Coordinates of N, CA and C in Angstrom, one line a residue:
X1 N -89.7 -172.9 79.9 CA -89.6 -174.2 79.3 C -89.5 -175.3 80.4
X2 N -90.4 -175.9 80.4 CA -90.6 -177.2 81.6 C -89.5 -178.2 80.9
X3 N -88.4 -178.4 81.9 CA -87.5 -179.7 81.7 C -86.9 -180.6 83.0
X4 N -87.0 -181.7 82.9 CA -86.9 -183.0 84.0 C -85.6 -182.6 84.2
X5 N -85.4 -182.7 85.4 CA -83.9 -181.9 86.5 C -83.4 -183.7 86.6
X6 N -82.7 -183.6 86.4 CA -82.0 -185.3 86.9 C -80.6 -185.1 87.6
X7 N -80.6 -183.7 88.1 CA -79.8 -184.1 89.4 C -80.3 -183.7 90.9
X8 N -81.3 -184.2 91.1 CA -82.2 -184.9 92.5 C -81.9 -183.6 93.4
X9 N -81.8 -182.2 92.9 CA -81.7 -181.3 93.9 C -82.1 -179.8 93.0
X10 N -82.9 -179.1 93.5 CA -83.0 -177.5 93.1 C -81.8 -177.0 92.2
X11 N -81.7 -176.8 91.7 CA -80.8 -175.8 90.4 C -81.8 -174.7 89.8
X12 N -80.8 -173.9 89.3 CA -81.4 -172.4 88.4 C -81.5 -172.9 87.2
X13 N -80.4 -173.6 86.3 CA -80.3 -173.7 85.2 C -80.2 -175.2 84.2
X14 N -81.0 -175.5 83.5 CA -80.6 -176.9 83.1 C -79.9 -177.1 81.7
X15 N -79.7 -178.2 81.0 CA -78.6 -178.0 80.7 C -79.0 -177.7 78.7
X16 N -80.6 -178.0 78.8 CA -81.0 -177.2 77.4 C -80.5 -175.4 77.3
X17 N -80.9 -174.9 78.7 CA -81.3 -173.4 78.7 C -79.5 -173.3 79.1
X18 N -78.2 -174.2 79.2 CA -77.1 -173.8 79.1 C -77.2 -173.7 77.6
X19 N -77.4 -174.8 76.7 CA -77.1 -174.3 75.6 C -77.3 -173.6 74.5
X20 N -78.8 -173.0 75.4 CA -79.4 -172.0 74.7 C -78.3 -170.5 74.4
X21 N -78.2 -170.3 75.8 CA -77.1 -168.6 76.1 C -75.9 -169.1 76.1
X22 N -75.3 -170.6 76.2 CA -73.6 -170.6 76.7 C -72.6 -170.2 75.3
X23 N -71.5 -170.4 75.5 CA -70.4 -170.7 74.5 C -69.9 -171.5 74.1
X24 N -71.2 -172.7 73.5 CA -70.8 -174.1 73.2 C -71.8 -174.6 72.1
X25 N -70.9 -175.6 71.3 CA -71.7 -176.5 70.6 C -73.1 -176.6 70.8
X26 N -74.3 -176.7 70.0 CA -75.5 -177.0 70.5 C -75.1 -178.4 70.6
X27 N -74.3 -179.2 70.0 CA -74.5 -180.7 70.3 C -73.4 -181.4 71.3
X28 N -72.8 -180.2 72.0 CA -72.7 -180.5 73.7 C -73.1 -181.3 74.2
X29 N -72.1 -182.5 75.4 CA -72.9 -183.5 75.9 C -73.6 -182.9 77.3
X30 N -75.0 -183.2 77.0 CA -75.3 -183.3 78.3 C -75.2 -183.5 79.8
X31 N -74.5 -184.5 79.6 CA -74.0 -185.2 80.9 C -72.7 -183.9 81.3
X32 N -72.0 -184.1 80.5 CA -70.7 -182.8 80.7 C -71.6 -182.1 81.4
X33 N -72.5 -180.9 80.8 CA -73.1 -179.9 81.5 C -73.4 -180.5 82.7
X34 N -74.5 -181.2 82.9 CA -75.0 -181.6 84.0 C -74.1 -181.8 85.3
X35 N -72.7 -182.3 85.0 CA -72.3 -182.5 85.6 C -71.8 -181.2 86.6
X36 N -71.4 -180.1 85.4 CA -70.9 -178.9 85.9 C -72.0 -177.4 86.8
X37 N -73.1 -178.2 86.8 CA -74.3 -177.0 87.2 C -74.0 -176.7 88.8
X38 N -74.4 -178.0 89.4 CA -73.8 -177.5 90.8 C -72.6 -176.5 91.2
X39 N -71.8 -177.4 90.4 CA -70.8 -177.0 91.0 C -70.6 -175.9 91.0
X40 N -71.0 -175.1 89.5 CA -70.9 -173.7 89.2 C -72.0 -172.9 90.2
X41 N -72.9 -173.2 90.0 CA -73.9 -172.2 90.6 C -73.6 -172.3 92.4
X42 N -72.9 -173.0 93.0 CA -72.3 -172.9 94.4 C -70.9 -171.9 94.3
X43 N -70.2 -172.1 92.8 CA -68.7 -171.2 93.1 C -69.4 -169.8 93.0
X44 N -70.2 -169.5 91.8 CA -70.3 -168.6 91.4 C -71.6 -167.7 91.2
X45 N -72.8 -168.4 91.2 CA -74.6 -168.0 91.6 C -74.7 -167.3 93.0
X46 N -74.5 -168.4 93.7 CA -75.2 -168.6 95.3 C -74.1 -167.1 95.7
X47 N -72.5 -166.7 95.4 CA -72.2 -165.6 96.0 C -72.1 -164.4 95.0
X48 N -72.6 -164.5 94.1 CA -73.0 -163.0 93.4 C -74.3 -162.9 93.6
X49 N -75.3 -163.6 93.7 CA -76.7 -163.0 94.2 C -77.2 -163.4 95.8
X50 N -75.9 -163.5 96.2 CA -76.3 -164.2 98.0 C -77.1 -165.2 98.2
X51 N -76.6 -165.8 99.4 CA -77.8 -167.0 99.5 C -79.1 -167.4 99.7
X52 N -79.5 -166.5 100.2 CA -81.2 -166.1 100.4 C -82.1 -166.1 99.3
X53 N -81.3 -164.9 98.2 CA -82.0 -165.2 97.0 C -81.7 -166.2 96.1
X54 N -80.5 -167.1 96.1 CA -80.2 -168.4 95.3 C -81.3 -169.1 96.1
X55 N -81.2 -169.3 97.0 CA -82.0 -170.7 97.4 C -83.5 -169.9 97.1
X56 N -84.1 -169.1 97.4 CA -85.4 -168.9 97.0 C -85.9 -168.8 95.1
X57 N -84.9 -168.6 94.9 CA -85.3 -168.2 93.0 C -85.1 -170.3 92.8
X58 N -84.2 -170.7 93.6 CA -84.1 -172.0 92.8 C -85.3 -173.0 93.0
X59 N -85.9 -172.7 94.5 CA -87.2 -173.5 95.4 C -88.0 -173.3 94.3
X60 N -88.0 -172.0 93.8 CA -89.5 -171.6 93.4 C -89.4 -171.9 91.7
X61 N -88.4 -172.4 91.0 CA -88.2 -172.5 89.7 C -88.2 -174.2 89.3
X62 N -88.2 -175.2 90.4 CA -88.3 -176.6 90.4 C -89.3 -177.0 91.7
X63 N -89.8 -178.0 90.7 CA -91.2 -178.7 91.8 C -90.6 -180.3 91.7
X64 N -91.0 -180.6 92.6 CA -91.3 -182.3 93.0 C -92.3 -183.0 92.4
X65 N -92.3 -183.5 91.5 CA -93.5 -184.0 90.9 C -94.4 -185.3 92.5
X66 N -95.5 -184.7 92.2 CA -96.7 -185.7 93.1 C -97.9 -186.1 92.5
X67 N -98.6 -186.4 93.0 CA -100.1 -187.0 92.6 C -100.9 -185.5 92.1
X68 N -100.9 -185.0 92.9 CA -101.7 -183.3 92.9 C -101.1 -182.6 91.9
X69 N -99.7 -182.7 91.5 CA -99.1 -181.6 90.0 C -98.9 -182.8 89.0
X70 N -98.8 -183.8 88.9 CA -98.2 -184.2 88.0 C -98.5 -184.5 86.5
X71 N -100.2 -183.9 86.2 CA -100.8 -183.8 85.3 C -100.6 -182.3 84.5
X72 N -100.2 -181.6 85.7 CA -99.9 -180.7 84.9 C -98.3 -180.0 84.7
X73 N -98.0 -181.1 85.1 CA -95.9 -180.6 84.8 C -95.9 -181.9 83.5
X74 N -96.7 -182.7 83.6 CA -96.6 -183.9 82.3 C -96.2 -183.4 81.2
X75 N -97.9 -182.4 81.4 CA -98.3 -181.4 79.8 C -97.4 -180.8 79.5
X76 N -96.2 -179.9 80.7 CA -95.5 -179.2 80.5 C -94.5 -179.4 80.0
X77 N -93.7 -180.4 80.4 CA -92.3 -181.2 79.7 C -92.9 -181.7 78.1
X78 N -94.2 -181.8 78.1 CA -94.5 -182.2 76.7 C -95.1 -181.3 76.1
X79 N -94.6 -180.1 76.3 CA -95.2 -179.1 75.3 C -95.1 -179.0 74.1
X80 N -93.7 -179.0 73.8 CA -92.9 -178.7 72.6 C -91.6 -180.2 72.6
X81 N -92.6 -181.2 73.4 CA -91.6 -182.2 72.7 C -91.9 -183.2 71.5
X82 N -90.7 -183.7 70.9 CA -91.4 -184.0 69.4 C -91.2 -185.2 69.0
X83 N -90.4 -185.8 70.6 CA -90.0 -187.2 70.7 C -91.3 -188.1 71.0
X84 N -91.1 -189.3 71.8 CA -91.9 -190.1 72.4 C -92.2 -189.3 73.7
X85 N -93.5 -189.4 74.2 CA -93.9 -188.8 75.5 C -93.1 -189.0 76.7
X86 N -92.9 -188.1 77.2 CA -92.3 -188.1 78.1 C -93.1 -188.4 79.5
X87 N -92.6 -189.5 80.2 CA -93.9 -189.7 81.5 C -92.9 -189.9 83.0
X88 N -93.6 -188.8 83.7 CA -93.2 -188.4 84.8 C -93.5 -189.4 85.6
X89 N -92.7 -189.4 86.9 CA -93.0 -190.6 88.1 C -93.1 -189.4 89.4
X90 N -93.9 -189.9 90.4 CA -93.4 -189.0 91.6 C -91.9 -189.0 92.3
X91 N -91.5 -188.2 92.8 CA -90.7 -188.1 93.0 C -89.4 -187.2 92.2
X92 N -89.7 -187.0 90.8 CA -89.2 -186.6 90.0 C -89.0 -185.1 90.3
X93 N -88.1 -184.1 89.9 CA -87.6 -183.2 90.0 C -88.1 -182.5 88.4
X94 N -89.1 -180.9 88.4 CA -89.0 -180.9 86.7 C -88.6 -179.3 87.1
X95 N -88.1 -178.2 86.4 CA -87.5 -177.2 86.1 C -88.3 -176.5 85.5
X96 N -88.9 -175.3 85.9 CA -88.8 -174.1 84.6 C -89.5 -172.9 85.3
X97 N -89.2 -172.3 84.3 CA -89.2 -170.4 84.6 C -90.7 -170.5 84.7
X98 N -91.5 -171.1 84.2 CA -93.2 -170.7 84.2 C -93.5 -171.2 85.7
X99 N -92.7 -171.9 86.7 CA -93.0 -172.0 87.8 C -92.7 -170.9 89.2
X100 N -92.0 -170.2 88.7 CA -91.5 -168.5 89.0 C -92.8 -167.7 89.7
X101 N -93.0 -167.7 90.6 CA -94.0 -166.9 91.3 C -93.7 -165.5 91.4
X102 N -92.4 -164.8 91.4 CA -92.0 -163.7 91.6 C -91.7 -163.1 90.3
X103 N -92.2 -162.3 89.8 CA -91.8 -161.5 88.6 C -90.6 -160.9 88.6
X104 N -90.0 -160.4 89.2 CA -88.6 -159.8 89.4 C -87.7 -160.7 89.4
X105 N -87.8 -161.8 89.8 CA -86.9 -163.0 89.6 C -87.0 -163.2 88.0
X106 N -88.2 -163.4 86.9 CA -88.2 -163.7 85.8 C -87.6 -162.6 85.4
X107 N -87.7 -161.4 85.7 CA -87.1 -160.3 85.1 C -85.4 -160.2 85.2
X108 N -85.4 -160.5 86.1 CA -83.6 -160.5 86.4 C -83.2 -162.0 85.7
X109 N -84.0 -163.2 85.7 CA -83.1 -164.1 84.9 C -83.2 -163.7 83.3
X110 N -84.3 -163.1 82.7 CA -84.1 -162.8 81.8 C -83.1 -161.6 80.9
X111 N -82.6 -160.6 82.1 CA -81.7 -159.6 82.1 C -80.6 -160.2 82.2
X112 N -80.3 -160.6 82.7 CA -78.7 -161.3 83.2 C -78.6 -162.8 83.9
X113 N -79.4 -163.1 84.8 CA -78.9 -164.3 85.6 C -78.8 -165.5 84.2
X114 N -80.0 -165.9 83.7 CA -79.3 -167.0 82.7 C -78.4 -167.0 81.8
X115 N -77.7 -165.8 81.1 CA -76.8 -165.6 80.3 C -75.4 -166.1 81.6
X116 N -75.7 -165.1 82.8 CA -74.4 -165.5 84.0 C -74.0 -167.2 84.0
X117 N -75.3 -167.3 84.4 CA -75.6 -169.3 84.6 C -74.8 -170.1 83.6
X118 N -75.2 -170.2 82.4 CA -74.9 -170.6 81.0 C -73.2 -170.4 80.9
X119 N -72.9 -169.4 81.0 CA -71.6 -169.0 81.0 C -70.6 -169.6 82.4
X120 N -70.9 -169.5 83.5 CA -70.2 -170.1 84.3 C -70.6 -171.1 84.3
X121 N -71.5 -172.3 83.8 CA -71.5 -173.3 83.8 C -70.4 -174.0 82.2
X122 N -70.3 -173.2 81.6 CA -69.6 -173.9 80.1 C -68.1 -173.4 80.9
X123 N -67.7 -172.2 81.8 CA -66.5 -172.2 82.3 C -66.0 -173.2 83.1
X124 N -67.1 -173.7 83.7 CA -66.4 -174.6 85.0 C -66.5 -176.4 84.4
X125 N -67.1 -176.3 83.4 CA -67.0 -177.6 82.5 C -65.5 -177.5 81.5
X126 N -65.2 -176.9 81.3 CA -64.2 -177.0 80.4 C -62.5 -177.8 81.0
X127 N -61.9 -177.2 82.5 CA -61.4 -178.8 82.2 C -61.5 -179.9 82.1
X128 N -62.8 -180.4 82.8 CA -63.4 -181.8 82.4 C -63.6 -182.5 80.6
X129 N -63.9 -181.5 79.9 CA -64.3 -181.2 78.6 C -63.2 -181.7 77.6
X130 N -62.2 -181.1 78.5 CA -60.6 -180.8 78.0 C -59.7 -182.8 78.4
X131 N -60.4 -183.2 79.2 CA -60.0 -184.5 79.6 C -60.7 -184.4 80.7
X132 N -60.7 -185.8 80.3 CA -61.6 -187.2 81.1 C -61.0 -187.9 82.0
X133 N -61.5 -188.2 83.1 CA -61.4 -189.5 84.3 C -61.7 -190.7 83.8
X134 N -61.2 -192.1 83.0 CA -61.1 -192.6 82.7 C -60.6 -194.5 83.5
X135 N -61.0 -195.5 83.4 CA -60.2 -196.2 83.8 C -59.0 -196.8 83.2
X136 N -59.1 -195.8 82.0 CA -57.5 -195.5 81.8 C -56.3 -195.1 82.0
X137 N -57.0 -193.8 82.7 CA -56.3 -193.2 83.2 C -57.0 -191.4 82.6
X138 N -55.9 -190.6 82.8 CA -56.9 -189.2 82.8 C -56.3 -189.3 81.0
X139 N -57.4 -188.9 80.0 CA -57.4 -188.8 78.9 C -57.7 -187.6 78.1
X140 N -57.5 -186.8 76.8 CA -57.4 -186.1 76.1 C -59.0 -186.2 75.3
X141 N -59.9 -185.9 75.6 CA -61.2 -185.9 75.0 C -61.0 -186.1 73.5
X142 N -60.2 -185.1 73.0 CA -60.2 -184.8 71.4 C -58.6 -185.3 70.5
X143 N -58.7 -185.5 69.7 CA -57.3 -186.1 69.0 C -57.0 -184.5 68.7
X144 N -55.4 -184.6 68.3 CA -54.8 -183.2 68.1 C -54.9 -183.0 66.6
X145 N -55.6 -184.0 65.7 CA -55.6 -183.5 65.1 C -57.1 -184.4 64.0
X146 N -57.7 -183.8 63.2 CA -58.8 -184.6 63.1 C -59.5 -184.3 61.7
X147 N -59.9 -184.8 60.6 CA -60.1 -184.3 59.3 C -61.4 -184.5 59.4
X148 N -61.6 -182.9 58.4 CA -63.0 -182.2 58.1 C -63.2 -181.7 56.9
X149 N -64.0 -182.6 56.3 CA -64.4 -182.3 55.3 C -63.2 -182.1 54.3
X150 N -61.3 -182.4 54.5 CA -60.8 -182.2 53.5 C -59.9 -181.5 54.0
X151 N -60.0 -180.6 55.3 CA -59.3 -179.8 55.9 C -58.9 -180.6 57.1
X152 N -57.5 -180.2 57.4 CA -56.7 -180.5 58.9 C -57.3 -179.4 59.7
X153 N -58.0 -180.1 61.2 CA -58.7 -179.3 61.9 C -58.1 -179.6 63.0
X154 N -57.6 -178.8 64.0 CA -56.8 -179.5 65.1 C -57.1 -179.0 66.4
X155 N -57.3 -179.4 67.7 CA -58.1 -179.5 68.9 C -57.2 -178.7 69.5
X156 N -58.0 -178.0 70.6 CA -56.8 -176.7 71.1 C -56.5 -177.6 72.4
X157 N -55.3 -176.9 72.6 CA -54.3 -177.7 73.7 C -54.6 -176.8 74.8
X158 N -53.8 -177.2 76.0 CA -53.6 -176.3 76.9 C -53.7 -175.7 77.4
X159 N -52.8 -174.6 76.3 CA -52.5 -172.8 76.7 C -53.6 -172.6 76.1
X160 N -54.0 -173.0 74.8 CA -55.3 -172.1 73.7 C -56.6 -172.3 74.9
X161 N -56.7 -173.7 75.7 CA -57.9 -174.1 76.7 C -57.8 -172.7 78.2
X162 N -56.5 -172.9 78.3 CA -56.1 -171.8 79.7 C -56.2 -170.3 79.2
X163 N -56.3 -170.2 77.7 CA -56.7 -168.6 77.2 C -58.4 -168.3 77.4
X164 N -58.6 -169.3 76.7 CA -60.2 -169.4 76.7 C -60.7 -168.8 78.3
X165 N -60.4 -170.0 79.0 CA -60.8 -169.8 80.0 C -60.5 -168.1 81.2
X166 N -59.1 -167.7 80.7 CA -59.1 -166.9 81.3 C -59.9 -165.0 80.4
X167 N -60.3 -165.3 79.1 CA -61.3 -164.7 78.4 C -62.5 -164.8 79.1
X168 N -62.9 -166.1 79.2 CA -64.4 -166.1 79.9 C -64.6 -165.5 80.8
X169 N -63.3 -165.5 82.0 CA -63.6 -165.1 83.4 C -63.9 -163.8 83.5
X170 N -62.8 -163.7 82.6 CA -61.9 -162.1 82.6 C -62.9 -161.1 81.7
X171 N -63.3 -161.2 80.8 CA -63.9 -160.2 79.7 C -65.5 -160.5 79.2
X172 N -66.0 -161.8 80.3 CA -67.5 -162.5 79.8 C -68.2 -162.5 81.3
X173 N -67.5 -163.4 82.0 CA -67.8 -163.7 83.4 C -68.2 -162.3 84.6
X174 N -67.0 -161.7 84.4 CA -67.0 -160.3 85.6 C -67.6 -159.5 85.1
X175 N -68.1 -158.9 84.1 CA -68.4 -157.5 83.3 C -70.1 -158.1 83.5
X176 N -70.7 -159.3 83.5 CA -71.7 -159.5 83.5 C -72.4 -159.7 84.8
X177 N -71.5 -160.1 85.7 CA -72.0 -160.1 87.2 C -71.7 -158.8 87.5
X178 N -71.0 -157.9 87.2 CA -71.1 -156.6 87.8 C -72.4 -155.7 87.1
X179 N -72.6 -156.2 85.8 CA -74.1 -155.4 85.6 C -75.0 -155.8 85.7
X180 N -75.0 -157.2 86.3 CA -76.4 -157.2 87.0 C -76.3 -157.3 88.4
X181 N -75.4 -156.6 89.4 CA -75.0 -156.0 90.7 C -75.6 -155.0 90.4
X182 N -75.1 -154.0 89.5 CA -75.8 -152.5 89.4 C -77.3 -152.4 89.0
X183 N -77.2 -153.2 88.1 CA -79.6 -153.6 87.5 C -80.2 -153.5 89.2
X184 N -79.6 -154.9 90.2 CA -80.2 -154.5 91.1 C -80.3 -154.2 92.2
X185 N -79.0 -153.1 91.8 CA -79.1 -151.9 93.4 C -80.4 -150.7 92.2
X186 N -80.3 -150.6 90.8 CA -81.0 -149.8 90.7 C -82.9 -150.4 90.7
X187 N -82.8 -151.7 91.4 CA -84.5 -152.4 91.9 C -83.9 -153.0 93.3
X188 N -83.7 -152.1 94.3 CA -83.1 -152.5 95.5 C -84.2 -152.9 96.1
X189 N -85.5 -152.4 96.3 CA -86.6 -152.6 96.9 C -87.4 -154.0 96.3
X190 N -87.1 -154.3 94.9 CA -87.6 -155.3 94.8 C -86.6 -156.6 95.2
X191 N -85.5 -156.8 95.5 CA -84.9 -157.7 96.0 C -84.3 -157.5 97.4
X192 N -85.0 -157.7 98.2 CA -85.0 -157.7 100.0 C -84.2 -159.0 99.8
X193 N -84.1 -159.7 99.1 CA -82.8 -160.9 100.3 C -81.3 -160.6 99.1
X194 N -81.5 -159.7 98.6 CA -79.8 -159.7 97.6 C -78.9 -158.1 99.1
X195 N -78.1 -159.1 99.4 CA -77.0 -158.8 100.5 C -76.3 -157.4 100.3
X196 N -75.9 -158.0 99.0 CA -74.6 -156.9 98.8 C -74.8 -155.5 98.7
X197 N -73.8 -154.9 99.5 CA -73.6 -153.1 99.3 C -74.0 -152.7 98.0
X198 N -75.0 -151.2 98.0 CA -75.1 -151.1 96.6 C -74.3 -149.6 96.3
X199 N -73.3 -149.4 97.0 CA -72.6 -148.2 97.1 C -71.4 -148.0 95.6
X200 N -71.6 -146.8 94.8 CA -70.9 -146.7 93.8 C -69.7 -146.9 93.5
X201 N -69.2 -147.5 92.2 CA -67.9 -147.5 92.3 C -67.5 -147.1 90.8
X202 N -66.6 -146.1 91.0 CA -65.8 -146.4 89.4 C -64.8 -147.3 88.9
X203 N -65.0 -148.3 89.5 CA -63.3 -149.2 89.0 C -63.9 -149.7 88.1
X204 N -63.0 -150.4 87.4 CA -63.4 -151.4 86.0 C -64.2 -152.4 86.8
X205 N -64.8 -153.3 85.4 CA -65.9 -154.3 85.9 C -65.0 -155.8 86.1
X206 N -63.7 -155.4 85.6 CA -62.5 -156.9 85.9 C -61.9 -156.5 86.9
X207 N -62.4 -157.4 88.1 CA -61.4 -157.1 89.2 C -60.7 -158.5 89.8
X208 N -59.9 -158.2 90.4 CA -59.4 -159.2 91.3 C -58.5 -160.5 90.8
X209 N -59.2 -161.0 89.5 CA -58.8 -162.2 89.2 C -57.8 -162.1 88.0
X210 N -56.5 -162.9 88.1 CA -55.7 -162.5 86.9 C -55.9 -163.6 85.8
X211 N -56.4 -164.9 86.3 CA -56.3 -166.0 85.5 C -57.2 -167.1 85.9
X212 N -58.3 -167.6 85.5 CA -59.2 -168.5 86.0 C -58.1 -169.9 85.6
X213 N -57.1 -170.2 85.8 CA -57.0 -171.3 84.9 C -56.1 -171.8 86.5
X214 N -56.1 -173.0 87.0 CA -55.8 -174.1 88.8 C -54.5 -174.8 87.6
X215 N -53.1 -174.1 87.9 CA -51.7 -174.5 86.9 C -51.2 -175.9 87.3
X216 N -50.2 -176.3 86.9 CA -49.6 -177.5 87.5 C -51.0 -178.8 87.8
X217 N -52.0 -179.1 87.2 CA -52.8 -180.5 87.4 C -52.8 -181.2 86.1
X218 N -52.1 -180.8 84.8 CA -52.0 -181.6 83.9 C -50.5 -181.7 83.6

């Protein structure tokens, strides 16, 4: 899916294909996600598949629009759009898996890496999500309490946000970077720049971490 990158730098994931696999609203703000891609794919991308292969899977999945592509990344962003045309400038950054030169790269983001992506990017958005930077001051996104349809519907606080998050890490996040650790030690030859040891292990797939949640900032 060809999509316009609007943060002026290489990324894996953008923030349609977050909300294709993530654990969020389809009518998620954009901007939220956007904002959280970097950040996530530097905590958590670039050191579970090493840096070699992050920076190469990301070169090769976004182009620079110029004079010489831009006729044909146009067509692409407007494949399946149903809006007004979309019209590219040079300079422009556009995103997608059909620019993927390496099949093993398509194969592994389709196995695991975008589901990883999507998910550590809706984890690493959620305090932001949770409240805002405001010139008000730091603010509560959601009212605690909010009528629907007839029903009292009420916004999760804190602890229910610090559970979430430590679910994701804990029973979504780790279990899925360790199977696709093991996918590819068992395609070790096709990934020459993925670093890590592919030596067996029996421990559980949750390790290390007891609680994704930074205590004491609210």
């Amino acid at each position: 899916m060809y999509k316009i990158n609007p943060l002026n730098r290489n990324v894996l994931i953008t923030a349609d294909e977050v909300l294709f696999h993530g654990p969020t609203s389809h009518t998620a703000d954009h901007r939220m996600i956007d904002q959280a891609i970097i950040i996530a794919e530097e905590r958590f991308i670039k050191k579970s598949i090493c840096k070699d292969l992050y920076e190469d899977f990301r070169n090769q999945k976004n182009a620079v629009v110029s004079s010489s592509n831009i006729a044909t990344l146009t067509a692409g962003v407007n494949l399946f759009n149903n809006g007004e045309p979309i019209v590219l400038q040079n300079g422009n950054i556009v995103n997608a898996l059909e620019l993927v030169t390496n099949s093993w790269y398509v194969k592994l983001w389709n196995e695991y890496l975008w589901k990883i992506c999507a998910e550590v990017v809706i984890y690493t958005a959620t305090p932001t999500n949770f409240s805002e930077y405001t010139s008000q001051g730091e603010m509560i996104n959601n009212p605690k309490s909010i009528l629907n349809e007839g029903q009292g519907a009420t916004s999760a606080g804190i602890k229910e946000v610090q559970w979430k998050m430590d679910k994701i890490l804990m029973d979504r996040i780790d279990p899925l970077i360790q199977a696709m650790h093991d996918w590819i030690c068992e395609n070790k030859t096709e990934f020459p720049k993925y670093c890590k040891p592919c030596a067996c292990s029996e421990d559980g797939v949750s390790y290390k971490r007891k609680s994704g949640w930074i205590h004491n900032i609210y």
